[in-house]
Tab-separated table of N, CA and C in Angstrom:
chain	number	residue	atom	x	y	z
R	1	GLN	N	1.190	-1.100	-0.091
R	1	GLN	CA	0.011	0.148	0.236
R	1	GLN	C	0.889	1.307	0.178
R	2	VAL	N	0.407	2.439	-0.754
R	2	VAL	CA	1.146	3.575	-0.434
R	2	VAL	C	0.217	4.491	-0.493
R	3	GLN	N	0.954	5.123	0.530
R	3	GLN	CA	-0.305	6.900	1.131
R	3	GLN	C	0.296	7.960	0.428
R	4	LEU	N	-0.155	8.947	0.896
R	4	LEU	CA	0.483	10.558	0.121
R	4	LEU	C	0.256	11.030	1.530
R	5	VAL	N	0.653	11.641	2.177
R	5	VAL	CA	0.418	12.638	2.935
R	5	VAL	C	0.688	14.014	3.181
R	6	GLU	N	0.200	14.981	3.224
R	6	GLU	CA	0.016	16.866	2.924
R	6	GLU	C	0.202	16.881	4.307
R	7	SER	N	0.763	17.954	4.406
R	7	SER	CA	0.488	18.998	5.906
R	7	SER	C	0.718	19.970	5.164
R	8	GLY	N	0.958	21.577	5.972
R	8	GLY	CA	0.892	23.245	5.517
R	8	GLY	C	0.033	24.238	5.349
R	9	GLY	N	-1.137	23.607	5.067
R	9	GLY	CA	-2.571	24.324	4.619
R	9	GLY	C	-2.540	25.417	5.409
R	10	GLY	N	-3.483	25.660	5.130
R	10	GLY	CA	-3.938	27.270	6.070
R	10	GLY	C	-5.199	28.007	6.163
R	11	LEU	N	-4.747	29.707	6.889
R	11	LEU	CA	-5.542	30.412	6.594
R	11	LEU	C	-4.115	31.954	6.356
R	12	VAL	N	-4.089	32.577	5.093
R	12	VAL	CA	-3.611	33.124	5.362
R	12	VAL	C	-3.902	34.855	4.996
R	13	GLN	N	-3.188	35.468	5.360
R	13	GLN	CA	-3.536	37.302	4.246
R	13	GLN	C	-2.892	37.300	3.342
R	14	ALA	N	-4.002	37.708	2.066
R	14	ALA	CA	-2.904	37.983	0.797
R	14	ALA	C	-1.549	38.402	0.281
R	15	GLY	N	-0.755	38.416	0.357
R	15	GLY	CA	0.554	38.747	0.512
R	15	GLY	C	1.860	38.012	1.391
R	16	GLY	N	1.443	36.951	2.037
R	16	GLY	CA	1.929	36.163	2.533
R	16	GLY	C	2.114	34.792	2.219
R	17	SER	N	3.374	33.817	2.516
R	17	SER	CA	3.586	32.655	2.363
R	17	SER	C	2.885	31.317	2.811
R	18	LEU	N	2.939	30.760	2.644
R	18	LEU	CA	2.642	29.134	3.054
R	18	LEU	C	3.688	28.402	2.432
R	19	ARG	N	3.983	27.144	2.742
R	19	ARG	CA	4.716	25.503	3.070
R	19	ARG	C	3.607	24.331	3.185
R	20	LEU	N	4.212	24.044	1.561
R	20	LEU	CA	2.988	22.489	1.541
R	20	LEU	C	3.734	21.695	2.045
R	21	SER	N	3.636	20.304	2.106
R	21	SER	CA	4.247	19.383	2.449
R	21	SER	C	4.097	18.025	2.087
R	22	CYS	N	4.248	16.909	1.306
R	22	CYS	CA	3.998	15.847	1.124
R	22	CYS	C	5.026	14.135	0.888
R	23	ALA	N	4.440	13.493	1.655
R	23	ALA	CA	5.631	12.810	1.757
R	23	ALA	C	4.473	11.432	1.312
R	24	ALA	N	5.182	11.106	0.733
R	24	ALA	CA	5.195	9.065	0.146
R	24	ALA	C	5.917	8.225	1.362
R	25	SER	N	4.515	6.846	1.286
R	25	SER	CA	5.084	5.818	2.140
R	25	SER	C	4.465	4.687	1.883
R	26	GLY	N	5.428	3.896	1.740
R	26	GLY	CA	4.978	2.508	1.816
R	26	GLY	C	5.748	1.667	1.044
R	27	SER	N	5.500	0.344	-0.254
R	27	SER	CA	5.533	0.029	-1.208
R	27	SER	C	6.230	0.450	-2.030
R	28	ILE	N	7.570	1.526	-2.030
R	28	ILE	CA	7.671	2.403	-3.475
R	28	ILE	C	8.977	1.762	-3.735
R	29	PHE	N	8.520	1.362	-4.884
R	29	PHE	CA	9.935	1.074	-5.997
R	29	PHE	C	10.575	1.527	-6.237
R	30	GLY	N	10.441	3.443	-6.732
R	30	GLY	CA	10.742	4.416	-7.501
R	30	GLY	C	9.247	4.967	-7.953
R	31	ILE	N	9.936	6.517	-7.837
R	31	ILE	CA	9.293	7.845	-8.392
R	31	ILE	C	9.487	8.334	-9.222
R	32	ASN	N	8.568	8.834	-10.365
R	32	ASN	CA	8.990	9.599	-11.435
R	32	ASN	C	8.346	11.078	-11.115
R	33	THR	N	7.428	11.574	-11.425
R	33	THR	CA	7.417	12.962	-11.377
R	33	THR	C	6.084	12.992	-9.469
R	34	MET	N	6.569	13.760	-9.554
R	34	MET	CA	5.736	14.548	-8.025
R	34	MET	C	5.333	15.900	-8.375
R	35	GLY	N	3.862	15.989	-8.009
R	35	GLY	CA	3.302	17.292	-8.450
R	35	GLY	C	2.784	18.125	-7.078
R	36	TRP	N	1.622	18.905	-7.193
R	36	TRP	CA	0.289	19.554	-6.854
R	36	TRP	C	-0.138	20.211	-7.704
R	37	TYR	N	-1.647	20.191	-7.269
R	37	TYR	CA	-2.610	19.837	-7.980
R	37	TYR	C	-3.816	20.926	-6.951
R	38	ARG	N	-4.390	21.765	-7.345
R	38	ARG	CA	-5.185	22.430	-6.853
R	38	ARG	C	-7.205	22.313	-7.389
R	39	GLN	N	-7.824	22.504	-6.040
R	39	GLN	CA	-9.636	22.632	-7.135
R	39	GLN	C	-9.964	23.675	-6.490
R	40	ALA	N	-10.555	24.484	-6.901
R	40	ALA	CA	-11.421	25.629	-6.175
R	40	ALA	C	-12.760	25.425	-6.222
R	41	PRO	N	-13.661	25.600	-4.868
R	41	PRO	CA	-14.785	25.600	-5.470
R	41	PRO	C	-16.035	25.808	-6.543
R	42	GLY	N	-16.630	25.146	-7.278
R	42	GLY	CA	-17.226	24.875	-8.363
R	42	GLY	C	-16.181	25.024	-9.807
R	43	LYS	N	-14.771	24.718	-9.593
R	43	LYS	CA	-13.710	24.673	-10.834
R	43	LYS	C	-13.645	22.600	-10.851
R	44	GLN	N	-12.693	22.868	-12.334
R	44	GLN	CA	-11.768	21.734	-12.276
R	44	GLN	C	-10.588	21.576	-11.129
R	45	ARG	N	-10.089	20.017	-11.040
R	45	ARG	CA	-8.478	20.640	-10.865
R	45	ARG	C	-7.550	20.839	-11.437
R	46	GLU	N	-6.350	21.550	-11.198
R	46	GLU	CA	-5.738	21.614	-11.920
R	46	GLU	C	-4.378	21.700	-11.539
R	47	LEU	N	-3.504	21.323	-12.597
R	47	LEU	CA	-2.227	21.691	-12.143
R	47	LEU	C	-1.374	22.597	-11.512
R	48	VAL	N	-0.789	22.957	-10.692
R	48	VAL	CA	-0.188	23.955	-9.777
R	48	VAL	C	1.229	23.839	-10.826
R	49	ALA	N	1.607	23.025	-10.337
R	49	ALA	CA	3.307	21.907	-10.085
R	49	ALA	C	3.804	21.036	-10.275
R	50	VAL	N	4.691	20.358	-11.285
R	50	VAL	CA	5.488	19.472	-11.068
R	50	VAL	C	6.871	19.399	-11.167
R	51	VAL	N	7.341	18.239	-10.333
R	51	VAL	CA	8.648	18.368	-10.985
R	51	VAL	C	8.796	16.291	-11.116
R	52	ASP	N	10.217	16.559	-11.963
R	52	ASP	CA	10.020	15.047	-12.513
R	52	ASP	C	11.795	14.654	-11.598
R	53	ASN	N	12.042	13.363	-11.671
R	53	ASN	CA	13.088	12.376	-10.308
R	53	ASN	C	14.387	13.465	-11.264
R	54	GLY	N	14.434	14.478	-12.564
R	54	GLY	CA	15.678	14.899	-12.395
R	54	GLY	C	16.236	16.199	-11.545
R	55	GLY	N	14.651	17.082	-11.756
R	55	GLY	CA	14.214	17.857	-11.260
R	55	GLY	C	13.791	18.767	-12.239
R	56	SER	N	13.513	18.606	-13.018
R	56	SER	CA	12.917	19.789	-14.087
R	56	SER	C	11.866	19.999	-13.606
R	57	THR	N	11.307	21.261	-13.597
R	57	THR	CA	9.578	21.593	-13.151
R	57	THR	C	9.053	22.458	-13.735
R	58	ASN	N	8.048	22.361	-14.248
R	58	ASN	CA	6.685	23.051	-14.605
R	58	ASN	C	5.768	23.707	-13.555
R	59	TYR	N	5.341	24.602	-14.613
R	59	TYR	CA	4.084	25.652	-13.633
R	59	TYR	C	2.903	26.140	-14.091
R	60	HIS	N	2.308	26.088	-13.764
R	60	HIS	CA	0.776	27.117	-14.089
R	60	HIS	C	1.273	27.857	-14.761
R	61	GLU	N	0.550	29.122	-15.431
R	61	GLU	CA	1.079	30.340	-15.356
R	61	GLU	C	0.688	31.086	-14.794
R	62	SER	N	-0.010	30.916	-13.875
R	62	SER	CA	-0.908	31.628	-12.995
R	62	SER	C	0.491	31.836	-11.118
R	63	VAL	N	0.838	31.280	-11.527
R	63	VAL	CA	2.010	30.922	-10.410
R	63	VAL	C	3.529	30.589	-10.727
R	64	LYS	N	3.421	31.270	-11.935
R	64	LYS	CA	5.118	31.474	-11.909
R	64	LYS	C	5.625	32.744	-11.199
R	65	GLY	N	6.754	32.640	-10.913
R	65	GLY	CA	7.490	33.637	-9.958
R	65	GLY	C	6.890	33.757	-8.731
R	66	ARG	N	5.880	33.087	-8.113
R	66	ARG	CA	5.410	33.408	-6.815
R	66	ARG	C	5.487	31.866	-6.286
R	67	PHE	N	5.427	30.436	-6.693
R	67	PHE	CA	5.767	29.347	-6.132
R	67	PHE	C	6.719	28.466	-6.815
R	68	THR	N	7.064	27.410	-5.792
R	68	THR	CA	8.701	27.092	-6.118
R	68	THR	C	8.457	25.684	-5.277
R	69	ILE	N	8.516	23.890	-6.474
R	69	ILE	CA	8.154	23.462	-6.136
R	69	ILE	C	9.564	22.440	-5.537
R	70	SER	N	9.445	21.586	-4.844
R	70	SER	CA	10.737	20.897	-4.603
R	70	SER	C	10.039	19.575	-4.372
R	71	ARG	N	11.891	18.849	-4.174
R	71	ARG	CA	11.632	17.301	-3.960
R	71	ARG	C	12.676	16.935	-3.459
R	72	ASP	N	12.557	16.013	-2.112
R	72	ASP	CA	13.740	15.128	-1.654
R	72	ASP	C	13.645	14.175	-1.870
R	73	ASN	N	14.360	13.428	-2.771
R	73	ASN	CA	14.493	11.926	-3.401
R	73	ASN	C	14.470	10.905	-2.058
R	74	ALA	N	15.326	11.454	-1.359
R	74	ALA	CA	15.926	10.288	-0.311
R	74	ALA	C	14.551	9.782	1.141
R	75	LYS	N	14.078	11.052	0.550
R	75	LYS	CA	12.925	11.070	1.255
R	75	LYS	C	11.395	10.529	1.352
R	76	ASN	N	11.244	10.822	-0.112
R	76	ASN	CA	10.187	10.553	-0.963
R	76	ASN	C	9.424	11.959	-0.408
R	77	MET	N	9.530	13.144	-0.570
R	77	MET	CA	8.858	14.383	0.009
R	77	MET	C	8.797	15.480	-1.004
R	78	VAL	N	7.951	16.105	-1.241
R	78	VAL	CA	7.931	16.949	-2.535
R	78	VAL	C	6.998	17.813	-1.261
R	79	TYR	N	7.762	19.418	-1.978
R	79	TYR	CA	7.126	20.519	-1.029
R	79	TYR	C	6.948	21.541	-2.585
R	80	LEU	N	5.669	22.684	-1.467
R	80	LEU	CA	5.412	23.961	-2.422
R	80	LEU	C	6.034	24.977	-1.387
R	81	GLN	N	6.847	25.981	-2.049
R	81	GLN	CA	6.683	27.470	-1.378
R	81	GLN	C	5.548	28.150	-2.445
R	82	MET	N	4.541	28.464	-0.916
R	82	MET	CA	4.124	29.643	-1.940
R	82	MET	C	4.091	30.920	-1.396
R	83	ASN	N	4.688	32.096	-2.627
R	83	ASN	CA	4.823	33.331	-1.670
R	83	ASN	C	3.399	33.613	-2.214
R	84	ALA	N	3.900	35.695	-2.293
R	84	ALA	CA	2.716	36.361	-2.377
R	84	ALA	C	1.752	35.983	-3.026
R	85	LEU	N	1.020	35.266	-1.678
R	85	LEU	CA	-0.389	34.292	-2.116
R	85	LEU	C	-2.080	35.285	-2.142
R	86	LYS	N	-2.436	34.995	-3.170
R	86	LYS	CA	-3.820	35.956	-3.670
R	86	LYS	C	-5.062	35.486	-3.426
R	87	PRO	N	-5.781	35.996	-3.134
R	87	PRO	CA	-6.483	35.339	-2.949
R	87	PRO	C	-7.550	33.783	-3.886
R	88	GLU	N	-7.262	34.240	-4.840
R	88	GLU	CA	-7.714	33.683	-5.772
R	88	GLU	C	-6.931	31.737	-6.056
R	89	ASP	N	-5.980	32.126	-4.934
R	89	ASP	CA	-4.951	30.668	-4.926
R	89	ASP	C	-5.899	30.564	-3.681
R	90	THR	N	-6.473	29.907	-3.313
R	90	THR	CA	-7.610	29.200	-2.840
R	90	THR	C	-8.622	28.323	-2.987
R	91	ALA	N	-8.052	27.192	-3.038
R	91	ALA	CA	-7.968	25.409	-3.040
R	91	ALA	C	-7.770	25.073	-1.891
R	92	VAL	N	-8.095	23.541	-2.529
R	92	VAL	CA	-7.717	22.380	-1.902
R	92	VAL	C	-6.849	22.236	-2.691
R	93	TYR	N	-5.642	21.860	-2.039
R	93	TYR	CA	-4.557	21.689	-2.889
R	93	TYR	C	-3.794	20.064	-2.617
R	94	TYR	N	-3.969	18.975	-3.613
R	94	TYR	CA	-3.447	17.749	-3.424
R	94	TYR	C	-2.459	17.632	-4.235
R	95	CYS	N	-1.728	16.925	-3.517
R	95	CYS	CA	-0.149	15.903	-3.726
R	95	CYS	C	-0.626	14.718	-4.540
R	96	ASN	N	0.458	14.407	-5.483
R	96	ASN	CA	-0.129	13.339	-6.318
R	96	ASN	C	1.632	12.958	-6.855
R	97	ALA	N	1.857	11.376	-6.850
R	97	ALA	CA	3.228	11.181	-7.647
R	97	ALA	C	2.914	9.737	-8.323
R	98	ASN	N	3.662	9.706	-9.270
R	98	ASN	CA	3.709	8.779	-10.156
R	98	ASN	C	4.465	7.442	-9.971
R	99	ILE	N	4.024	6.428	-9.192
R	99	ILE	CA	5.201	5.524	-8.283
R	99	ILE	C	4.574	4.275	-8.829
R	100	LEU	N	6.427	3.562	-9.360
R	100	LEU	CA	6.916	2.554	-9.038
R	100	LEU	C	6.297	1.309	-8.308
R	101	ARG	N	4.864	0.537	-8.778
R	101	ARG	CA	5.083	-0.063	-7.781
R	101	ARG	C	5.551	-2.181	-8.124
R	102	GLY	N	5.808	-1.894	-9.079
R	102	GLY	CA	6.079	-3.523	-9.557
R	102	GLY	C	6.638	-3.246	-11.026
R	103	TYR	N	7.302	-4.139	-10.983
R	103	TYR	CA	8.144	-4.246	-13.149
R	103	TYR	C	6.924	-3.737	-13.932
R	104	SER	N	7.398	-2.915	-13.948
R	104	SER	CA	7.372	-1.468	-15.459
R	104	SER	C	5.689	-1.131	-14.899
R	105	LEU	N	5.291	-1.055	-13.270
R	105	LEU	CA	3.394	-1.000	-12.920
R	105	LEU	C	3.957	0.419	-12.628
R	106	TRP	N	3.812	1.468	-13.234
R	106	TRP	CA	3.483	2.754	-12.598
R	106	TRP	C	2.358	2.740	-12.758
R	107	ILE	N	1.872	3.663	-11.180
R	107	ILE	CA	0.029	3.990	-10.369
R	107	ILE	C	0.530	5.581	-9.919
R	108	ASP	N	-0.534	6.457	-10.577
R	108	ASP	CA	-0.938	7.689	-9.933
R	108	ASP	C	-1.534	7.581	-8.533
R	109	TYR	N	-0.433	8.411	-7.555
R	109	TYR	CA	-1.705	8.420	-6.465
R	109	TYR	C	-1.683	9.995	-5.799
R	110	TRP	N	-2.649	9.937	-5.010
R	110	TRP	CA	-3.350	11.180	-4.492
R	110	TRP	C	-2.963	11.460	-2.613
R	111	GLY	N	-2.699	12.912	-2.394
R	111	GLY	CA	-3.081	13.056	-0.726
R	111	GLY	C	-4.916	13.036	-0.707
R	112	GLN	N	-5.007	12.839	0.238
R	112	GLN	CA	-5.803	13.566	1.080
R	112	GLN	C	-6.566	14.931	0.364
R	113	GLY	N	-5.835	16.112	0.672
R	113	GLY	CA	-5.630	17.417	0.276
R	113	GLY	C	-5.655	18.383	1.248
R	114	THR	N	-5.381	18.776	1.376
R	114	THR	CA	-4.625	20.480	2.500
R	114	THR	C	-5.291	21.739	1.718
R	115	GLN	N	-5.854	22.229	3.024
R	115	GLN	CA	-6.957	23.327	2.612
R	115	GLN	C	-6.052	24.660	2.279
R	116	VAL	N	-5.950	25.722	1.359
R	116	VAL	CA	-5.015	26.574	1.255
R	116	VAL	C	-6.324	28.127	1.124
R	117	THR	N	-6.356	28.613	2.184
R	117	THR	CA	-7.332	30.041	2.261
R	117	THR	C	-6.646	31.273	1.930
R	118	VAL	N	-6.718	32.366	1.297
R	118	VAL	CA	-5.948	33.528	1.181
R	118	VAL	C	-6.907	34.936	1.512
R	119	SER	N	-6.941	35.112	2.450
R	119	SER	CA	-8.165	36.741	2.868
R	119	SER	C	-7.458	37.831	2.539
R	120	SER	N	-8.499	39.106	1.633
R	120	SER	CA	-7.986	39.961	1.050
R	120	SER	C	-8.126	40.995	1.942
């Protein structure tokens, strides 16, 4: 079994910062991409940022220059540093990881989500 557990969400004023963390645990043979998605009320889930196992990153246009994704491969963790937060960043943030569970068996896993609320 594999689990992704997020932490670090909360309530912050506009312009503030938060750091999200996500730890992957369980029977893991390898991890390809790790990323963060978010879903605001009434909207579809969208990719916020992703990092591959070589360290290459990709960001949603709206967070470029404000958010930074990073990962610690030794600890199977991924982080999202969020600065200059805006009310429109308010959403439930989900951790995602593409994990090798066996010979050529790659599976996407999701965390339970953590609420980020930015007040104006």
